[in-house]
């Protein structure tokens, strides 16, 4: 058997994995802050936001993975190749701001988890998260893509158990949850929270990263005869991974709505943890803390991978991921040293992510629908219409958020 045949059979043997790595971005500490805040303050009102955002995410992540498989290039590479120097640098700058907001949420969340579990000071906790994430990134550089995926998927399993376990002993009004599926808002603050939840669910850096994850897993030149099988497997990869992520997000909101509505101090993750431990028992509180820690560690590694993908695709430069990890760690440590409220910083970081979504999804949809880019694998007309509808809904919510913020109503 030739080397190429062995690679081909290995690629087809277990094609699942890239979407589960990308899905970690959908259960990062920013999701915890946004979902706990939404559930504790407004009950089941915004359940529909999570459901809608997750359905949007399925479509967006599939298009990103498909783009990487068909073209053998990442989304940032394809965008960068079509922009002149000035626009390309501007696009890179906004993408890096999104990556910085992502990293901020992940480091802060991990620091909060270490403080909750072990009483470690926040600044030291942030530094520990940064060091451990460097070790996780080293797994990819030394052991390869499959080993990195295995570690991240293992952390995703811990995240799932940590955040879903509370539902086993908590009280949930399923009738109230069903009513929460009806789209509506109650005041401007719910719009801001909805934008935060959207930014925490449809995450720009996950869109950039997924195309690169598919390319790195399957290679830059997938044989045409293998492509239909890999695209089918990719659909299952995306559906299964985002079903897990969506279930975790919904579980967090339901837990907060059912058990924390009348509890004091739930405007912070630390307060929510204390309320969970008091209401549902210390074991559930510990499970929540462990899930939060796993969330911070896994998502910060994926975020750093996304940042490297963005820089390589748009600037055609690569720096060691450990160096990048140190650079992106500094703003989060500075905020921790300044004593900024970490939960509020987490929620605001998700709003920044929400504003960055159109810059990722608009070029993604345009490229996915282009026959000159995708050939016979270009999106069908119904899928194209649906994709642009999703982009329109995201843009409308972002415009509402900008207007509310500019007028001081947010």
Coordinates of C-alpha atoms in Angstrom, one line a residue:
X1 CA 0.0 0.0 0.0
X2 CA 1.4 3.4 -1.0
X3 CA 1.8 6.3 1.5
X4 CA -0.9 8.2 -0.3
X5 CA -3.3 5.3 0.0
X6 CA -2.6 5.0 3.8
X7 CA -3.3 8.7 4.2
X8 CA -6.5 8.4 2.2
X9 CA -7.7 5.4 4.3
X10 CA -6.8 7.2 7.5
X11 CA -8.7 10.2 6.5
X12 CA -11.8 8.2 5.7
X13 CA -11.6 6.0 8.8
X14 CA -12.6 8.6 11.4
X15 CA -13.4 11.9 9.8
X16 CA -15.2 13.4 12.8
X17 CA -13.3 15.8 15.1
X18 CA -12.7 19.3 13.7
X19 CA -16.2 20.5 14.5
X20 CA -15.9 19.3 18.1
X21 CA -12.8 21.4 18.5
X22 CA -14.5 24.4 17.0
X23 CA -17.6 23.7 19.2
X24 CA -15.5 24.4 22.3
X25 CA -15.7 28.0 21.3
X26 CA -19.4 27.8 21.8
X27 CA -19.2 26.7 25.5
X28 CA -16.4 29.1 26.6
X29 CA -16.6 31.2 29.9
X30 CA -18.3 34.0 27.9
X31 CA -21.2 31.7 27.3
X32 CA -21.4 30.9 31.1
X33 CA -21.5 34.6 32.0
X34 CA -24.1 35.5 29.3
X35 CA -26.3 32.5 29.9
X36 CA -26.2 32.6 33.7
X37 CA -27.0 36.3 33.6
X38 CA -29.9 35.9 31.2
X39 CA -31.4 33.0 33.1
X40 CA -31.0 34.5 36.6
X41 CA -32.3 38.0 35.6
X42 CA -35.0 37.2 33.0
X43 CA -35.9 33.5 33.6
X44 CA -36.8 31.6 30.5
X45 CA -37.4 34.7 28.3
X46 CA -34.3 34.3 26.1
X47 CA -34.3 30.6 25.5
X48 CA -35.3 31.3 21.9
X49 CA -32.1 33.3 21.4
X50 CA -30.0 30.2 22.2
X51 CA -32.0 28.0 20.0
X52 CA -31.9 30.4 17.1
X53 CA -28.2 31.1 17.6
X54 CA -27.4 27.4 17.6
X55 CA -29.3 26.8 14.4
X56 CA -27.4 29.6 12.8
X57 CA -24.2 28.2 14.1
X58 CA -24.9 24.8 12.5
X59 CA -25.2 26.4 9.1
X60 CA -22.2 28.8 9.5
X61 CA -19.8 26.2 10.8
X62 CA -20.8 23.7 8.1
X63 CA -20.1 26.3 5.4
X64 CA -16.7 27.1 7.0
X65 CA -15.7 23.4 7.2
X66 CA -16.9 22.8 3.7
X67 CA -14.9 25.8 2.4
X68 CA -11.7 24.4 4.0
X69 CA -12.3 20.9 2.6
X70 CA -13.1 22.0 -1.0
X71 CA -10.6 24.7 -1.4
X72 CA -7.8 23.4 0.8
X73 CA -7.5 27.0 2.2
X74 CA -8.7 28.7 5.4
X75 CA -11.2 31.5 5.3
X76 CA -8.6 34.2 6.2
X77 CA -6.4 33.0 3.4
X78 CA -9.2 33.2 0.8
X79 CA -10.2 36.7 2.1
X80 CA -6.7 37.9 2.2
X81 CA -6.0 36.8 -1.4
X82 CA -8.9 39.0 -2.6
X83 CA -8.0 42.2 -0.8
X84 CA -5.4 44.9 -1.5
X85 CA -2.9 45.8 1.2
X86 CA -4.9 48.5 3.0
X87 CA -8.3 46.7 3.2
X88 CA -6.4 43.5 4.1
X89 CA -4.7 45.2 7.1
X90 CA -7.9 46.8 8.2
X91 CA -9.7 43.4 8.0
X92 CA -6.9 41.8 10.0
X93 CA -7.1 44.5 12.7
X94 CA -10.8 43.9 13.3
X95 CA -10.3 40.1 13.3
X96 CA -7.5 40.5 15.9
X97 CA -9.7 42.6 18.1
X98 CA -12.3 39.8 18.0
X99 CA -9.6 37.3 18.8
X100 CA -8.4 39.5 21.7
X101 CA -12.0 39.7 23.1
X102 CA -12.2 36.0 22.9
X103 CA -9.0 35.4 24.7
X104 CA -10.0 37.9 27.4
X105 CA -13.2 35.9 28.1
X106 CA -11.3 32.6 28.2
X107 CA -8.5 33.7 30.6
X108 CA -10.9 35.5 32.9
X109 CA -13.2 32.5 33.0
X110 CA -10.3 30.1 33.9
X111 CA -9.1 32.5 36.6
X112 CA -12.6 32.7 38.1
X113 CA -12.7 28.9 38.1
X114 CA -9.4 28.5 39.9
X115 CA -10.5 31.1 42.5
X116 CA -13.8 29.3 43.0
X117 CA -12.2 25.8 43.3
X118 CA -9.0 26.6 45.2
X119 CA -9.1 30.2 46.3
X120 CA -6.2 31.2 44.0
X121 CA -5.9 35.0 43.5
X122 CA -7.4 36.1 40.2
X123 CA -4.1 37.4 38.7
X124 CA -2.2 34.3 39.6
X125 CA -5.1 32.2 38.2
X126 CA -5.0 34.0 34.9
X127 CA -1.3 33.3 34.6
X128 CA -1.8 29.6 35.4
X129 CA -4.4 29.4 32.7
X130 CA -2.0 30.9 30.2
X131 CA 0.8 28.5 31.1
X132 CA -1.5 25.4 30.9
X133 CA -2.9 26.6 27.6
X134 CA 0.7 26.7 26.2
X135 CA 1.0 23.1 27.2
X136 CA -2.2 22.2 25.3
X137 CA -0.9 24.0 22.2
X138 CA 2.4 22.1 22.5
X139 CA 0.3 18.9 22.1
X140 CA -0.7 20.0 18.6
X141 CA 2.8 21.1 17.5
X142 CA 4.5 17.9 18.8
X143 CA 1.8 15.2 18.5
X144 CA -0.2 16.5 15.6
X145 CA -3.8 17.4 14.9
X146 CA -5.4 14.1 16.1
X147 CA -3.8 14.3 19.5
X148 CA -4.9 18.0 19.9
X149 CA -8.4 17.1 18.9
X150 CA -8.5 14.2 21.4
X151 CA -7.4 16.5 24.3
X152 CA -9.9 19.2 23.4
X153 CA -12.8 16.7 23.0
X154 CA -11.9 15.3 26.4
X155 CA -12.1 18.7 27.9
X156 CA -15.5 19.2 26.1
X157 CA -16.8 16.1 27.8
X158 CA -15.7 17.5 31.2
X159 CA -17.4 20.8 30.3
X160 CA -20.6 19.0 29.4
X161 CA -20.7 17.0 32.6
X162 CA -19.8 20.0 34.7
X163 CA -22.6 22.3 33.4
X164 CA -25.4 19.7 32.8
X165 CA -25.1 17.9 36.1
X166 CA -27.0 20.7 37.9
X167 CA -30.1 19.9 35.9
X168 CA -30.3 16.5 37.5
X169 CA -31.0 18.0 40.9
X170 CA -32.3 21.5 39.9
X171 CA -35.9 22.5 39.3
X172 CA -36.9 23.5 35.8
X173 CA -40.3 24.7 34.6
X174 CA -40.5 23.0 31.3
X175 CA -43.7 25.0 30.6
X176 CA -41.8 28.2 31.2
X177 CA -39.0 26.9 29.0
X178 CA -41.5 26.2 26.2
X179 CA -42.8 29.7 26.5
X180 CA -39.3 31.0 26.2
X181 CA -39.2 29.6 22.7
X182 CA -41.4 32.5 21.6
X183 CA -39.2 35.3 20.2
X184 CA -39.6 38.5 22.3
X185 CA -37.7 41.1 24.3
X186 CA -38.5 43.0 27.5
X187 CA -36.6 46.2 27.6
X188 CA -33.3 47.3 26.1
X189 CA -31.2 45.3 28.5
X190 CA -32.6 42.0 27.1
X191 CA -31.5 43.1 23.6
X192 CA -28.0 43.7 24.9
X193 CA -28.0 40.3 26.6
X194 CA -29.4 38.7 23.4
X195 CA -26.5 40.2 21.5
X196 CA -24.1 38.9 24.1
X197 CA -25.6 35.4 23.8
X198 CA -25.4 35.6 20.0
X199 CA -21.8 36.7 20.2
X200 CA -21.0 33.8 22.6
X201 CA -22.7 31.3 20.3
X202 CA -22.0 32.3 16.7
X203 CA -18.3 33.1 17.4
X204 CA -16.2 34.8 14.7
X205 CA -13.0 33.1 15.6
X206 CA -14.6 29.7 15.4
X207 CA -15.7 30.6 11.9
X208 CA -12.2 31.5 10.9
X209 CA -10.7 28.5 12.7
X210 CA -13.0 25.7 11.4
X211 CA -12.0 26.1 7.8
X212 CA -8.3 25.7 8.9
X213 CA -9.2 22.8 11.2
X214 CA -10.8 20.9 8.3
X215 CA -7.8 21.7 6.0
X216 CA -5.3 20.6 8.6
X217 CA -7.1 17.4 9.3
X218 CA -7.7 16.3 5.7
X219 CA -4.9 18.1 3.9
X220 CA -5.0 20.8 1.3
X221 CA -5.7 18.5 -1.7
X222 CA -8.6 16.2 -1.0
X223 CA -9.1 13.8 -3.9
X224 CA -12.4 14.4 -5.7
X225 CA -13.7 10.9 -5.1
X226 CA -13.3 11.3 -1.3
X227 CA -15.0 14.7 -1.2
X228 CA -18.7 13.5 -1.1
X229 CA -18.0 11.2 1.8
X230 CA -16.1 13.8 3.8
X231 CA -18.8 16.4 3.2
X232 CA -21.4 14.0 4.6
X233 CA -19.2 13.2 7.6
X234 CA -18.6 16.9 8.1
X235 CA -22.4 17.5 8.3
X236 CA -22.6 14.9 11.0
X237 CA -19.5 16.3 12.7
X238 CA -21.1 19.8 12.9
X239 CA -24.6 18.5 13.9
X240 CA -23.4 16.3 16.7
X241 CA -20.8 18.8 18.1
X242 CA -23.2 21.7 18.1
X243 CA -26.0 19.6 19.5
X244 CA -23.7 19.0 22.5
X245 CA -22.7 22.7 22.7
X246 CA -26.3 23.9 22.3
X247 CA -27.4 21.5 25.1
X248 CA -24.8 22.8 27.4
X249 CA -25.7 26.4 26.8
X250 CA -29.4 25.7 27.2
X251 CA -28.7 23.7 30.4
X252 CA -26.9 26.7 31.9
X253 CA -29.8 29.1 31.2
X254 CA -32.4 26.6 32.4
X255 CA -30.4 26.0 35.6
X256 CA -30.1 29.7 36.3
X257 CA -33.8 30.4 35.5
X258 CA -35.0 27.5 37.6
X259 CA -32.7 27.6 40.6
X260 CA -31.1 31.1 40.7
X261 CA -34.0 33.5 40.0
X262 CA -34.4 34.6 43.6
X263 CA -30.8 34.0 44.7
X264 CA -28.7 37.1 45.6
X265 CA -25.4 37.9 43.8
X266 CA -26.1 36.0 40.6
X267 CA -24.9 39.0 38.5
X268 CA -21.4 37.5 38.8
X269 CA -20.1 34.0 38.1
X270 CA -18.7 33.7 41.6
X271 CA -22.1 34.7 43.0
X272 CA -23.8 32.2 40.7
X273 CA -21.5 29.5 41.9
X274 CA -22.2 30.3 45.5
X275 CA -25.9 30.2 44.9
X276 CA -25.6 26.9 43.0
X277 CA -23.6 25.4 45.8
X278 CA -26.1 26.6 48.4
X279 CA -29.2 25.7 46.5
X280 CA -28.2 22.5 44.8
X281 CA -25.4 21.3 47.1
X282 CA -21.6 21.6 47.2
X283 CA -21.1 18.7 44.8
X284 CA -23.0 20.5 42.0
X285 CA -21.0 23.6 42.9
X286 CA -17.7 21.8 42.5
X287 CA -18.9 20.3 39.2
X288 CA -19.8 23.8 38.0
X289 CA -16.3 25.0 38.9
X290 CA -14.6 22.1 37.2
X291 CA -16.7 22.7 34.0
X292 CA -15.8 26.3 34.0
X293 CA -12.1 25.5 34.4
X294 CA -12.2 23.0 31.6
X295 CA -14.0 25.6 29.5
X296 CA -11.4 28.2 30.0
X297 CA -8.5 25.9 29.3
X298 CA -9.9 24.3 26.2
X299 CA -11.3 27.5 24.6
X300 CA -8.2 29.5 25.2
X301 CA -6.2 26.9 23.2
X302 CA -8.7 27.0 20.4
X303 CA -8.7 30.8 20.5
X304 CA -4.9 30.9 20.1
X305 CA -5.2 28.5 17.2
X306 CA -7.7 30.8 15.6
X307 CA -5.5 33.8 16.1
X308 CA -2.6 32.1 14.4
X309 CA -4.9 31.1 11.5
X310 CA -6.0 34.8 11.1
X311 CA -2.4 36.1 11.1
X312 CA -1.1 33.5 8.7
X313 CA -4.0 34.0 6.3
X314 CA -4.1 37.8 6.2
X315 CA -0.5 38.8 7.0
X316 CA 1.2 35.7 5.6
X317 CA 3.3 35.6 8.8
X318 CA 3.6 33.0 11.5
X319 CA 4.9 33.5 15.0
X320 CA 5.4 30.7 17.6
X321 CA 2.1 30.0 19.3
X322 CA 3.8 30.3 22.7
X323 CA 4.9 33.8 21.8
X324 CA 1.4 34.7 20.6
X325 CA 0.0 33.1 23.8
X326 CA 2.1 35.5 26.0
X327 CA 1.2 38.5 23.9
X328 CA -2.6 37.9 24.0
X329 CA -2.4 36.9 27.7
X330 CA -1.1 40.4 28.8
X331 CA -4.4 42.4 28.3
X332 CA -6.4 39.8 30.4
X333 CA -3.8 39.9 33.2
X334 CA -3.8 43.7 33.1
X335 CA -7.6 43.8 33.6
X336 CA -7.3 41.3 36.5
X337 CA -4.5 43.4 38.1
X338 CA -6.7 46.5 37.7
X339 CA -9.5 44.8 39.6
X340 CA -12.1 45.0 36.8
X341 CA -15.3 43.1 37.5
X342 CA -14.6 39.8 35.6
X343 CA -18.2 38.8 34.9
X344 CA -19.1 42.2 33.5
X345 CA -15.9 42.1 31.3
X346 CA -17.0 38.6 30.1
X347 CA -20.4 39.8 29.1
X348 CA -19.0 42.9 27.3
X349 CA -16.5 40.8 25.5
X350 CA -19.3 38.7 24.0
X351 CA -20.9 41.9 22.7
X352 CA -17.6 42.7 21.0
X353 CA -17.7 39.3 19.4
X354 CA -21.3 39.9 18.2
X355 CA -20.1 43.0 16.4
X356 CA -17.4 41.0 14.7
X357 CA -19.7 38.3 13.4
X358 CA -20.7 40.0 10.1
X359 CA -17.1 40.5 9.1
X360 CA -16.7 36.7 9.3
X361 CA -20.0 35.4 7.9
X362 CA -20.5 37.8 5.0
X363 CA -17.3 36.7 3.2
X364 CA -17.9 33.1 4.2
X365 CA -21.3 33.1 2.5
X366 CA -20.0 34.9 -0.6
X367 CA -17.2 32.5 -1.0
X368 CA -19.4 29.4 -0.3
X369 CA -21.8 30.5 -3.0
X370 CA -19.2 31.2 -5.6
X371 CA -18.7 28.6 -8.3
X372 CA -15.4 30.1 -9.2
X373 CA -14.2 29.2 -5.7
X374 CA -16.2 26.1 -4.9
X375 CA -16.9 24.6 -8.3
X376 CA -19.6 22.0 -8.2
X377 CA -19.6 22.2 -4.4
X378 CA -21.0 25.7 -4.4
X379 CA -24.0 26.2 -2.1
X380 CA -27.4 25.6 -3.7
X381 CA -29.8 28.4 -4.3
X382 CA -32.1 27.5 -1.2
X383 CA -29.0 27.2 1.0
X384 CA -27.7 30.5 -0.3
X385 CA -31.0 32.2 0.5
X386 CA -31.0 30.7 3.9
X387 CA -27.4 31.7 4.6
X388 CA -28.1 35.4 3.6
X389 CA -31.2 35.4 5.8
X390 CA -29.0 34.4 8.7
X391 CA -26.5 37.1 7.9
X392 CA -29.4 39.6 7.7
X393 CA -30.7 38.6 11.1
X394 CA -27.3 38.8 12.7
X395 CA -26.7 42.2 11.2
X396 CA -30.1 43.5 12.4
X397 CA -29.3 42.5 15.9
X398 CA -25.9 44.1 15.8
X399 CA -27.3 47.4 14.4
X400 CA -29.9 47.4 17.2
X401 CA -27.1 46.9 19.7
X402 CA -25.0 49.7 18.2
X403 CA -28.0 52.1 18.3
X404 CA -28.9 51.3 21.9
X405 CA -25.3 51.7 23.0
X406 CA -24.9 55.0 21.1
X407 CA -28.1 56.4 22.6
X408 CA -27.2 55.3 26.1
X409 CA -30.1 52.9 26.4
X410 CA -27.9 49.8 26.7

